[in-house]
Short mmCIF file of C-alpha atoms in Angstrom, two decimals:
data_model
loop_
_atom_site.label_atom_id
_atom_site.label_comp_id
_atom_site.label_asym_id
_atom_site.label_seq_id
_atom_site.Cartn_x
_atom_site.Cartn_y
_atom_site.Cartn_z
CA UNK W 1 -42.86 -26.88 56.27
CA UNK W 2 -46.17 -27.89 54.40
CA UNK W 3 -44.95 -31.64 54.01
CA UNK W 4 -43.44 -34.26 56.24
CA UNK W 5 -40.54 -35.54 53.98
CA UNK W 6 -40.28 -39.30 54.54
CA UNK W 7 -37.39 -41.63 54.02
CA UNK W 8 -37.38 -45.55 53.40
CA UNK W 9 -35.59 -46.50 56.86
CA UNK W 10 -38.82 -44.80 58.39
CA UNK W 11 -41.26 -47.25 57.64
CA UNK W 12 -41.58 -50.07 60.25
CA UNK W 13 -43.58 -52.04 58.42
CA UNK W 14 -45.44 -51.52 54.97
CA UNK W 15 -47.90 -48.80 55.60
CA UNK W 16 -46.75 -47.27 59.14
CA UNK W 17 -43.59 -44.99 59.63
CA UNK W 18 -42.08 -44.00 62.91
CA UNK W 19 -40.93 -40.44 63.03
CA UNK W 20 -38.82 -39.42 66.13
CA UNK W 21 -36.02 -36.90 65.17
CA UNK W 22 -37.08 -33.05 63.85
CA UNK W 23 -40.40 -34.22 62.21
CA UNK W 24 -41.29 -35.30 65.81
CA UNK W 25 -40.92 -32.62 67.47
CA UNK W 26 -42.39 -30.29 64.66
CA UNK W 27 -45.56 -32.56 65.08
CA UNK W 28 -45.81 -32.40 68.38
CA UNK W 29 -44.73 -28.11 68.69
CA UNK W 30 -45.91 -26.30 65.50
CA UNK W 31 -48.30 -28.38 64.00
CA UNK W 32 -49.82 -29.05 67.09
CA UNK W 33 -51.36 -32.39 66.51
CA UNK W 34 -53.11 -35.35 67.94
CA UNK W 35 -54.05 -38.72 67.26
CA UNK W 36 -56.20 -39.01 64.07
CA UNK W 37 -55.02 -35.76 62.35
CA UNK W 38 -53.98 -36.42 58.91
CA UNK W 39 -50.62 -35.02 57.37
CA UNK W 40 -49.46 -33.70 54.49
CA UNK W 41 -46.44 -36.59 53.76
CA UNK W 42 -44.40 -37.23 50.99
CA UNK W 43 -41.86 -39.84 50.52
CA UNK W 44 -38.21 -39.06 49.26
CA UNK W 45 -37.78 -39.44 45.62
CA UNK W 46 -41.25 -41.10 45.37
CA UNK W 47 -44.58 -39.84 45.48
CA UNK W 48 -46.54 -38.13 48.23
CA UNK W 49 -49.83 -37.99 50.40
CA UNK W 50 -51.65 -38.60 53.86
CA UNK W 51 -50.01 -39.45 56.98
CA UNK W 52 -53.07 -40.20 59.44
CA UNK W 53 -51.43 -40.01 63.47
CA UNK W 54 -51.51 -43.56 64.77
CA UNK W 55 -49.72 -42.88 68.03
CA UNK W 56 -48.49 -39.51 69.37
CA UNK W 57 -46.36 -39.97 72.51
CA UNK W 58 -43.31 -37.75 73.83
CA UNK W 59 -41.02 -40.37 72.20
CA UNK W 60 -42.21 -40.95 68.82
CA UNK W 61 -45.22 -40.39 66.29
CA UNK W 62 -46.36 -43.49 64.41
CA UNK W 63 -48.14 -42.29 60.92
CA UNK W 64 -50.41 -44.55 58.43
CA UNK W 65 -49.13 -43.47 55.15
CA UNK W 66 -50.96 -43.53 51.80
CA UNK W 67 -49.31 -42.21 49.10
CA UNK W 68 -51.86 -41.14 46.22
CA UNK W 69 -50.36 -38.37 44.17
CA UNK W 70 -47.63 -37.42 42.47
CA UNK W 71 -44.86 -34.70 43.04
CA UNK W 72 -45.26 -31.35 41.50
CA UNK W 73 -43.54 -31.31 38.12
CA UNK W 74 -39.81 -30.34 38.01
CA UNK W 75 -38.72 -27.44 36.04
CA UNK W 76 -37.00 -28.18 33.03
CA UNK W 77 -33.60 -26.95 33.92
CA UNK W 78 -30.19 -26.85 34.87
CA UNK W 79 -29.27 -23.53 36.81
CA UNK W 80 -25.70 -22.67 36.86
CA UNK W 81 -24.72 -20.03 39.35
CA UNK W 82 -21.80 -18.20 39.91
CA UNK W 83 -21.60 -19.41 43.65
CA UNK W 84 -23.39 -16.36 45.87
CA UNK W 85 -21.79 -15.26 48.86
CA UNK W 86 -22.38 -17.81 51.85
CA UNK W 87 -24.72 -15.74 53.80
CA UNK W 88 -27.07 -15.52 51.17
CA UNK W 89 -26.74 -19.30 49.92
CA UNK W 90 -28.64 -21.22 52.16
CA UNK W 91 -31.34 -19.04 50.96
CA UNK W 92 -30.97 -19.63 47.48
CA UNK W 93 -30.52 -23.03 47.78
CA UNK W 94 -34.26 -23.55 49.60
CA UNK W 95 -35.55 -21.30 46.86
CA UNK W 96 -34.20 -22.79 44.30
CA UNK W 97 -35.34 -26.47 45.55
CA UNK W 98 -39.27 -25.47 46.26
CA UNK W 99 -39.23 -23.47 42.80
CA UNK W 100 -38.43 -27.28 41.36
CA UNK W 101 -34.89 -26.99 40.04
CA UNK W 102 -33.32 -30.49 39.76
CA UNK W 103 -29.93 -29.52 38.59
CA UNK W 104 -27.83 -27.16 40.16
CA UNK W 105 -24.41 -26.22 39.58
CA UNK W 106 -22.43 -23.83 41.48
CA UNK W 107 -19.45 -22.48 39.16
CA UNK W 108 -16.41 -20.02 39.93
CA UNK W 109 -16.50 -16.69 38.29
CA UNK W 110 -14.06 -13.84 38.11
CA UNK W 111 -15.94 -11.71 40.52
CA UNK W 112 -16.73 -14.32 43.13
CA UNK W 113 -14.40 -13.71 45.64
CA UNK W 114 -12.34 -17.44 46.24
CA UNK W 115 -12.52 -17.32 49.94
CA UNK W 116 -16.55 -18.01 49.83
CA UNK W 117 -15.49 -21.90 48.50
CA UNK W 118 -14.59 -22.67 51.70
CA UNK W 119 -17.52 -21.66 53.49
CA UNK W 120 -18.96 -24.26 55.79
CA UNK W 121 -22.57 -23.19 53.99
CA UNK W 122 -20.84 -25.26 51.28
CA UNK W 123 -20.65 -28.75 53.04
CA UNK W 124 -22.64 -31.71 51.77
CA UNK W 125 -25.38 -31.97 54.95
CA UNK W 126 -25.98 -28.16 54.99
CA UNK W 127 -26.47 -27.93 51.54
CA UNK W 128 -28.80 -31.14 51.67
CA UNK W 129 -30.22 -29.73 54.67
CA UNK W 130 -31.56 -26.26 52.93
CA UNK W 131 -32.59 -28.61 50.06
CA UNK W 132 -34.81 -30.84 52.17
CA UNK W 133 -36.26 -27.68 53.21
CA UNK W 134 -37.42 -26.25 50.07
CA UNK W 135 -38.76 -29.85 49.15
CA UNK W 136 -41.04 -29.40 52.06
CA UNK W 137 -41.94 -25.72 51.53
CA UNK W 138 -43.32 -26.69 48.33
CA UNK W 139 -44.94 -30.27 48.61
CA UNK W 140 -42.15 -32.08 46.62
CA UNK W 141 -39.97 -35.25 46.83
CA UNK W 142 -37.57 -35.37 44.18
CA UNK W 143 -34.14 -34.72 45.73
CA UNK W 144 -32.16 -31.70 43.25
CA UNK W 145 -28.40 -32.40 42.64
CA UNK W 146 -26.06 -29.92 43.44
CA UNK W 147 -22.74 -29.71 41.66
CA UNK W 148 -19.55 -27.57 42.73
CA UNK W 149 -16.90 -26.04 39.89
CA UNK W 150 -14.78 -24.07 41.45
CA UNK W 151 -12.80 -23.18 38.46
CA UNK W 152 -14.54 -21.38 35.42
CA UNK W 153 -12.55 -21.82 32.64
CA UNK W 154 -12.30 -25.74 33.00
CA UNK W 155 -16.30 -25.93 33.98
CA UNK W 156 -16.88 -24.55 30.63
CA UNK W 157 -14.60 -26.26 28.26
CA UNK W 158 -14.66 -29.96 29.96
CA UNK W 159 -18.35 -30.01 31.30
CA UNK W 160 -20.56 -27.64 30.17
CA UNK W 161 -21.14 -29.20 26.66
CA UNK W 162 -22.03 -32.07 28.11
CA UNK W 163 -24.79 -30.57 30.26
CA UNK W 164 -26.02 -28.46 27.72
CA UNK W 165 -26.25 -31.00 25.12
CA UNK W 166 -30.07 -31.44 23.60
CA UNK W 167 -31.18 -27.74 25.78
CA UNK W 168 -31.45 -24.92 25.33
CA UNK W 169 -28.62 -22.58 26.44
CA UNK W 170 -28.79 -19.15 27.78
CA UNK W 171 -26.81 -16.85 29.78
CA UNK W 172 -28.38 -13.39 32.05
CA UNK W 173 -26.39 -10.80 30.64
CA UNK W 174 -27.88 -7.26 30.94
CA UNK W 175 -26.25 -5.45 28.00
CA UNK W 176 -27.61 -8.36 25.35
CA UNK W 177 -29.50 -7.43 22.67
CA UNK W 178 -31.84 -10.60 22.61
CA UNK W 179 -34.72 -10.17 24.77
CA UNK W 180 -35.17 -13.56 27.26
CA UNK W 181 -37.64 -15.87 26.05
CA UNK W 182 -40.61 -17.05 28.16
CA UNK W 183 -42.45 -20.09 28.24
CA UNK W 184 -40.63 -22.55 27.29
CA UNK W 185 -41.56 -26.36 27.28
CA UNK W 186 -37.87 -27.60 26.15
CA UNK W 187 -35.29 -28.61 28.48
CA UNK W 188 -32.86 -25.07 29.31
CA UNK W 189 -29.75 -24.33 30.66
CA UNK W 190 -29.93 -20.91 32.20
CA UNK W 191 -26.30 -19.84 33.45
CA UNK W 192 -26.72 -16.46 36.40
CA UNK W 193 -23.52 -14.42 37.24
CA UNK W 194 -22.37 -13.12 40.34
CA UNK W 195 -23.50 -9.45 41.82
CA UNK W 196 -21.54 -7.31 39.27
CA UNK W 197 -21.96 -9.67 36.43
CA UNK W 198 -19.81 -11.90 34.50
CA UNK W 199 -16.77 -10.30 33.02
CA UNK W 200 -16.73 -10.42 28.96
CA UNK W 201 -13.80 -12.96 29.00
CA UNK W 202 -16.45 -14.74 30.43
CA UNK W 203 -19.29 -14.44 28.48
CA UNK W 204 -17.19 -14.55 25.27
CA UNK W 205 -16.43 -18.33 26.19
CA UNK W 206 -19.74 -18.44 27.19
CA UNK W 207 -21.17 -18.00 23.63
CA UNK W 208 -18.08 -19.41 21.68
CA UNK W 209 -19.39 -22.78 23.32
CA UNK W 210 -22.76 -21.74 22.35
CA UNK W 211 -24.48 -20.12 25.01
CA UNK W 212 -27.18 -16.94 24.20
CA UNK W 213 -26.79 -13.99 25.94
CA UNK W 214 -30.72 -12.77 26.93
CA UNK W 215 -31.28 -9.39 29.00
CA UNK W 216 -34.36 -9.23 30.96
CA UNK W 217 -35.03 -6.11 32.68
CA UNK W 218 -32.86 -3.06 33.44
CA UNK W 219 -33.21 -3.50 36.76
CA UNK W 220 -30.44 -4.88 39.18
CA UNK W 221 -31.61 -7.50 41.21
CA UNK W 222 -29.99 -9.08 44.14
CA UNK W 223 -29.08 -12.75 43.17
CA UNK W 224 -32.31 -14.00 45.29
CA UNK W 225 -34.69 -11.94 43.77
CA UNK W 226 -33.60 -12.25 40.19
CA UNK W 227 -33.31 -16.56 40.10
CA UNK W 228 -37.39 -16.40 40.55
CA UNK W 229 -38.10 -13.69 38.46
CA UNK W 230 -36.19 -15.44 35.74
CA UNK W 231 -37.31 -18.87 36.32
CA UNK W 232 -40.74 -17.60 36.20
CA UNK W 233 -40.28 -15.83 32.85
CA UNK W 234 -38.74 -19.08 31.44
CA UNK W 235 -41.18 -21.47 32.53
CA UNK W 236 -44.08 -19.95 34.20
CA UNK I 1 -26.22 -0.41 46.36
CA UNK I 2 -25.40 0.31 42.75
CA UNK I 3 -26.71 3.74 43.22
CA UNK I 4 -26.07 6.16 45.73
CA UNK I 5 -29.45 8.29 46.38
CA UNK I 6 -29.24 11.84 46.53
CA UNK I 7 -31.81 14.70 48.08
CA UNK I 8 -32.75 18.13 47.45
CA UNK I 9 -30.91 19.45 50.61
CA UNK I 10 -27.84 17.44 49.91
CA UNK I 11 -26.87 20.32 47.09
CA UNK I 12 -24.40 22.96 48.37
CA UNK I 13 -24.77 24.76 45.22
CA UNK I 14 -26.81 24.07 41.79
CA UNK I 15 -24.19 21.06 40.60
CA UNK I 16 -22.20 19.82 43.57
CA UNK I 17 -23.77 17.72 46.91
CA UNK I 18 -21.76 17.02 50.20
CA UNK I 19 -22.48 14.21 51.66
CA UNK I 20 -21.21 13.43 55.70
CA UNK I 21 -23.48 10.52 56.46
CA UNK I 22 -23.75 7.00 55.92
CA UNK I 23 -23.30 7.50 51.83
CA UNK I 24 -19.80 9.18 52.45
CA UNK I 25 -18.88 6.11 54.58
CA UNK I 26 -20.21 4.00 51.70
CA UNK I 27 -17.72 5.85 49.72
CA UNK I 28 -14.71 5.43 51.09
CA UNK I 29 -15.10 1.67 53.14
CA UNK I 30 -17.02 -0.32 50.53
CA UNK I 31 -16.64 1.57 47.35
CA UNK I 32 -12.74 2.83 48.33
CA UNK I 33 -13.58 5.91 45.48
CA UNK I 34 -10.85 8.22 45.54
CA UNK I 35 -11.59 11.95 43.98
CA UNK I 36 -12.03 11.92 40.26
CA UNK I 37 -14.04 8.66 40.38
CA UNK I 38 -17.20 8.99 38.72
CA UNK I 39 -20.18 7.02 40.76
CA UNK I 40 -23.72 6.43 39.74
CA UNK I 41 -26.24 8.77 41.46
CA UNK I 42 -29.74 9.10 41.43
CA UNK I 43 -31.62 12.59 42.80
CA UNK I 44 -34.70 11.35 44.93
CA UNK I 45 -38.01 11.30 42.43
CA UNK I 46 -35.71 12.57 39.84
CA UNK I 47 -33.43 11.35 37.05
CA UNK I 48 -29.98 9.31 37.45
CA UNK I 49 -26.83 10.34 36.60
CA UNK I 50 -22.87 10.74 37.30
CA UNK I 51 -21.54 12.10 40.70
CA UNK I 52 -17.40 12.82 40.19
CA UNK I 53 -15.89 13.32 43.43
CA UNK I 54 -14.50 16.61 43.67
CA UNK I 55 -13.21 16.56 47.32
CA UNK I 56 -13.09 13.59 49.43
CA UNK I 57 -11.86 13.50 53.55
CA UNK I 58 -12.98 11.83 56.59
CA UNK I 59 -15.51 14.35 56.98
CA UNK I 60 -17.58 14.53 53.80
CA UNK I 61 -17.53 13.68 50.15
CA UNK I 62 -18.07 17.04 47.48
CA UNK I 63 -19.59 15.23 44.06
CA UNK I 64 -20.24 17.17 40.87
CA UNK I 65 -23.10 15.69 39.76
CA UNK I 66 -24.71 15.27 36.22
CA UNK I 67 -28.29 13.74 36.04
CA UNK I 68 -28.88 12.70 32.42
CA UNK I 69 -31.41 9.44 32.34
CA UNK I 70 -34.49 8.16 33.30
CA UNK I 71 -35.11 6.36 36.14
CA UNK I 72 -35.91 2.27 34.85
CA UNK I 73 -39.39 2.43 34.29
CA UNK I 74 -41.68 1.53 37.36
CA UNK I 75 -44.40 -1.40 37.20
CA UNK I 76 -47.79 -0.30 36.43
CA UNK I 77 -49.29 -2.44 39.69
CA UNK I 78 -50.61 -1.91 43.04
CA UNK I 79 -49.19 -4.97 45.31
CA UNK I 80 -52.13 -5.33 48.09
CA UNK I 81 -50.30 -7.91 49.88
CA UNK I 82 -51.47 -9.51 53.55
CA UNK I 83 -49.16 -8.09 56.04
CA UNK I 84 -46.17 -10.93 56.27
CA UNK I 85 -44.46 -11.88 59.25
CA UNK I 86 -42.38 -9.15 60.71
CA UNK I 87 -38.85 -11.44 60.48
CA UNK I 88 -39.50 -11.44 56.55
CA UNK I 89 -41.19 -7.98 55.76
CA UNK I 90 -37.91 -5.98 55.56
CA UNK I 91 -36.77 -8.41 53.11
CA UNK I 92 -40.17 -8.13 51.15
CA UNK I 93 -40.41 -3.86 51.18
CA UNK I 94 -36.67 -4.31 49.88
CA UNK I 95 -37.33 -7.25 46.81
CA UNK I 96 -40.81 -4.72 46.03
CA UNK I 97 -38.62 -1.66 46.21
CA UNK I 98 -36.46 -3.00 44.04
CA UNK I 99 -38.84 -4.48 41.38
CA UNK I 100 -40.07 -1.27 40.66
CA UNK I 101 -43.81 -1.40 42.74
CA UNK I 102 -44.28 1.82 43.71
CA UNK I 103 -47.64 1.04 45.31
CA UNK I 104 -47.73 -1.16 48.31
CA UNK I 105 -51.04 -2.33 50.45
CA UNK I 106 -50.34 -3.83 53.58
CA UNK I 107 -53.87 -5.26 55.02
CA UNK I 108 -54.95 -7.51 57.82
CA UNK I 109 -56.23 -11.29 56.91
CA UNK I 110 -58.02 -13.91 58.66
CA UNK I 111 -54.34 -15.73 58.49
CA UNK I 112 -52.32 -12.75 59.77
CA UNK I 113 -51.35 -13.19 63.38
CA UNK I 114 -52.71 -9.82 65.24
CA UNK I 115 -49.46 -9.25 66.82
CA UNK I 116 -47.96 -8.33 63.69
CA UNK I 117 -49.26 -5.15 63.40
CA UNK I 118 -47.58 -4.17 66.77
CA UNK I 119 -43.81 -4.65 65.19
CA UNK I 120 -41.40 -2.24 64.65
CA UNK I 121 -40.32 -3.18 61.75
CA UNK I 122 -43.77 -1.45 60.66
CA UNK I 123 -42.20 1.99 61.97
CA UNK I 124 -42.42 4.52 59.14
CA UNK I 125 -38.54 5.24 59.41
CA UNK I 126 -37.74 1.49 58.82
CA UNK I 127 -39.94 0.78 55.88
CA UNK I 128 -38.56 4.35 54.34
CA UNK I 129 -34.87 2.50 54.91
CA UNK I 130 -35.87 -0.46 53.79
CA UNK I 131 -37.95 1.20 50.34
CA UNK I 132 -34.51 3.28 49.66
CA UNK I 133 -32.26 0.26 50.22
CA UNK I 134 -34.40 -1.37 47.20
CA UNK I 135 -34.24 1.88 45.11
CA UNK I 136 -30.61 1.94 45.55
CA UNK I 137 -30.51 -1.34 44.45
CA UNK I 138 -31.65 -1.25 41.19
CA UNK I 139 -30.75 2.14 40.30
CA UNK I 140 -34.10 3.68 40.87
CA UNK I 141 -35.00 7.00 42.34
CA UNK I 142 -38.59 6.98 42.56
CA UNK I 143 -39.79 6.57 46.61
CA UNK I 144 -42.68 3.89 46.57
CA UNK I 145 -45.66 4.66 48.55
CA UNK I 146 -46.98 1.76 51.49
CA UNK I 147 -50.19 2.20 53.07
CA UNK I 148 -51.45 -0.03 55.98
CA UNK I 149 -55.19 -1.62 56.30
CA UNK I 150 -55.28 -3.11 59.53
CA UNK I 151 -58.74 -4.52 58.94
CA UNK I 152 -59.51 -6.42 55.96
CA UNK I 153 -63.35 -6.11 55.59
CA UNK I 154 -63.52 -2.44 55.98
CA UNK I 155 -60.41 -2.38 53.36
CA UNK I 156 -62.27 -4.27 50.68
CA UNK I 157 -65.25 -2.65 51.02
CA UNK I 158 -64.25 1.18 51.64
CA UNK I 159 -60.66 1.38 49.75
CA UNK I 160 -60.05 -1.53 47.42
CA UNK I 161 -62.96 -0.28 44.78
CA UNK I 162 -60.83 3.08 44.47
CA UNK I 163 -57.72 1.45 44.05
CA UNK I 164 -58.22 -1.20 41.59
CA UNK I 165 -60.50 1.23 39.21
CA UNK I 166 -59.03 1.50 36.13
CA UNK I 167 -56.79 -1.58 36.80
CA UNK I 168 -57.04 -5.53 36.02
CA UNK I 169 -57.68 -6.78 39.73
CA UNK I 170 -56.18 -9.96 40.40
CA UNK I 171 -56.16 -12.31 44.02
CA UNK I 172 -53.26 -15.32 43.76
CA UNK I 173 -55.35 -18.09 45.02
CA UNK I 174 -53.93 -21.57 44.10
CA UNK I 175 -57.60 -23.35 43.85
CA UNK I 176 -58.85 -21.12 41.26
CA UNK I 177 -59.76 -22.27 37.46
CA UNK I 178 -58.01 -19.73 35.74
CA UNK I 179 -54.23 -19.37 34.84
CA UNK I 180 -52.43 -16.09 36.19
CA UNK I 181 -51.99 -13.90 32.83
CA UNK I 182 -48.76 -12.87 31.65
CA UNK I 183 -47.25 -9.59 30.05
CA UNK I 184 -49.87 -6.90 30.98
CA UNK I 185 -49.07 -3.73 30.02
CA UNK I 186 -52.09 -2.07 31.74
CA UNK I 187 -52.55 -1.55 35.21
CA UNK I 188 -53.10 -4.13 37.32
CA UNK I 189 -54.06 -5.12 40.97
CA UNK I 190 -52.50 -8.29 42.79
CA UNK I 191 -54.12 -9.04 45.62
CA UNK I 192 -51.35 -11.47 47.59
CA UNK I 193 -52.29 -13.74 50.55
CA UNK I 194 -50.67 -14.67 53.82
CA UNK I 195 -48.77 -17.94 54.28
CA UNK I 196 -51.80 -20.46 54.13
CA UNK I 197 -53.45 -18.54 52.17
CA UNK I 198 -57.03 -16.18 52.34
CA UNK I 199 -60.06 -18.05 53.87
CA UNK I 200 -62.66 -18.94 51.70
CA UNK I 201 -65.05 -15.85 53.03
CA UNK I 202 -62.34 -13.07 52.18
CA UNK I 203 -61.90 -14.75 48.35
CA UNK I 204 -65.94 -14.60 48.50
CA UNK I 205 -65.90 -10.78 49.62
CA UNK I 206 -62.98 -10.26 47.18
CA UNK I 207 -64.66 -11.67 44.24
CA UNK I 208 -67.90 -9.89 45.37
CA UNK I 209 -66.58 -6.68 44.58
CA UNK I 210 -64.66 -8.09 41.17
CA UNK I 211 -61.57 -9.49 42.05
CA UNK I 212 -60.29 -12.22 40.06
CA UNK I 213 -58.76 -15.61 41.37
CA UNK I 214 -56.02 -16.47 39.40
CA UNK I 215 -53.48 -19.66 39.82
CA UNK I 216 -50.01 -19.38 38.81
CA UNK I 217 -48.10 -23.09 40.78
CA UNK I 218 -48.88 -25.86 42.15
CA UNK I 219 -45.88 -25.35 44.65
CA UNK I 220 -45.94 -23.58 48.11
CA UNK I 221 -43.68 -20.86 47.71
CA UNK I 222 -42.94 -18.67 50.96
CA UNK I 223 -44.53 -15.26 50.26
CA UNK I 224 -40.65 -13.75 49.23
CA UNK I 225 -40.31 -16.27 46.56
CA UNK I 226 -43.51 -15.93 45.37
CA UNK I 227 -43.76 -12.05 44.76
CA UNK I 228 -41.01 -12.16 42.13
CA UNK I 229 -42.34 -14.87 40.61
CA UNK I 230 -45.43 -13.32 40.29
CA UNK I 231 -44.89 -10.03 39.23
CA UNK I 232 -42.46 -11.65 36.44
CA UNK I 233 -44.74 -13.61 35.23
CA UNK I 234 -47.54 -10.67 34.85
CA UNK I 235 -45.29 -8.16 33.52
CA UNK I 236 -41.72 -9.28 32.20
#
């Protein structure tokens, strides 16, 4: 954690915030701090900044907050992701959220195996919880969305145009002939299979609804390692 | 694994291997190959290929095995990297393994708790397992090399100018003017700091001897995130 995420009901009164759940104790045991220190804060969906120690007590913290900078700069994107199995999601999810993905949407594929949809990973506080995470890992605010289709065909015919419409829209598909691009300043849909890859059913859909299949290295990367490796050669 | 790793000593004669450890368990419990299957193998330092099971029972597997590619080309980079927290480094010789570094610098840092070096994950057997689970991985064959520098003046000073000859030398250091480059083809150093980053008096000493700073985010990204996004962005 390199940022104390801050939430309206915190504030009691205009400048001061009283922190005494996790954030507490994290003051308190691994930053180690004491009255007058100033914090790295941010608050939710707004902008972030300092958080000078008022009061430091074994019941609460009380923090002056000034708020004098604004988040890092969302990536342009939706990710769509064949959901990953639930051990490794949690993960995912934090990286995803400090790499500054605002749209996620977890999708069913032929080769995810139906059972992992009812992982307990998949509830609405855990998932928030991992988000919140990578928010604080990377010194941002904005709250990503995440979005569950847990049947392929119907994500792609009924809502896929619609969140595609005005980006561009690419698929990781290793046998493509089309190279992925990098840099790109426009708004992208980027769509990542499950270990194995999509089956051609799939991508076939895939591009009759528009979507570009883009290789990027021959390499097979574990789902972890290949969403920033890709993200980076899109947008970095 | 995508690619079961083979050995010189694992041939029985010029074309066929037996394999009676952990690979022949791979075999039958996750793969569930039954003989005439035809698996992707890769001969240690060598070329991958096709290994048909000839003979398969609960004490070995016999594969007849054809070696007709290259191994995916490796990264033309030496990853000095400060020596991560034990809990993560597996993870990290894995994701390097697997992104083709076949050069890896582990060295001390102002920020790198002493302790550290006293792990076992640092054990030359584990970092071998860990380097061959990445190979296996991504369908590699070629063992990377990781040297340790418990002392991070005396590396500077009496290795690093050997190493980075001939190479672009790079240290990721958030503050700096210049943008990280993208798509080298020419060999490169990336000099990679611990969480927090390198003191001010190690970037000094770095650039002293003609290291380069070189941004790449604005977000904190823990150090497994941030090596894939890194080497992407300098060479895919």
């Amino acid at each position: 954690v390199t940022l104390l995420l801050l939430y309206p009901n915190d504030f009691i009164n205009e400048k001061t915030v009283r922190l005494s759940d996790y954030r507490h104790k994290h003051v308190i045991n691994i930053l180690r701090s004491k009255v007058g220190d100033k914090l790295i804060v941010g608050l939710i969906n707004e902008r972030i900044g300092q958080g000078e120690i008022l009061t430091l007590n074994q019941e609460y913290a009380d923090l002056k907050i000034t708020l004098n900078a604004s988040a890092p700069h969302p990536l342009k994107v939706n990710v769509v992701l064949a959901l990953p199995r639930p051990i490794v999601l949690n993960r995912i999810l934090l990286t995803l959220s400090s790499l500054g993905v605002k749209k996620i949407y977890l999708i069913h594929s032929s080769r995810v195996e139906k059972s992992y949809w009812k992982s307990p990973v998949l509830k609405e506080q855990n998932v928030k919880e991992q988000l919140i995470l990578g928010l604080e890992q990377a010194k941002d605010t904005i709250m990503p969305e995440v979005i569950m289709f847990p049947r392929f065909k119907s994500f792609v015919e009924d809502k896929l145009p619609a969140i595609m419409k005005d980006s561009t829209a690419l698929v990781a598909h290793p046998g493509s002939k089309k190279r992925c691009p990098s840099s790109l300043k426009k708004q992208t849909t980027i769509i990542i299979g499950p270990e194995g890859g999509f089956i051609p059913y799939e991508i076939e859909l895939l591009e009759k609804f528009g979507v570009q299949p883009v290789r990027l290295t021959e390499r097979i990367l574990k789902v972890e390692t290949f969403i920033p490796v890709i993200l980076s050669k899109l947008f970095y």
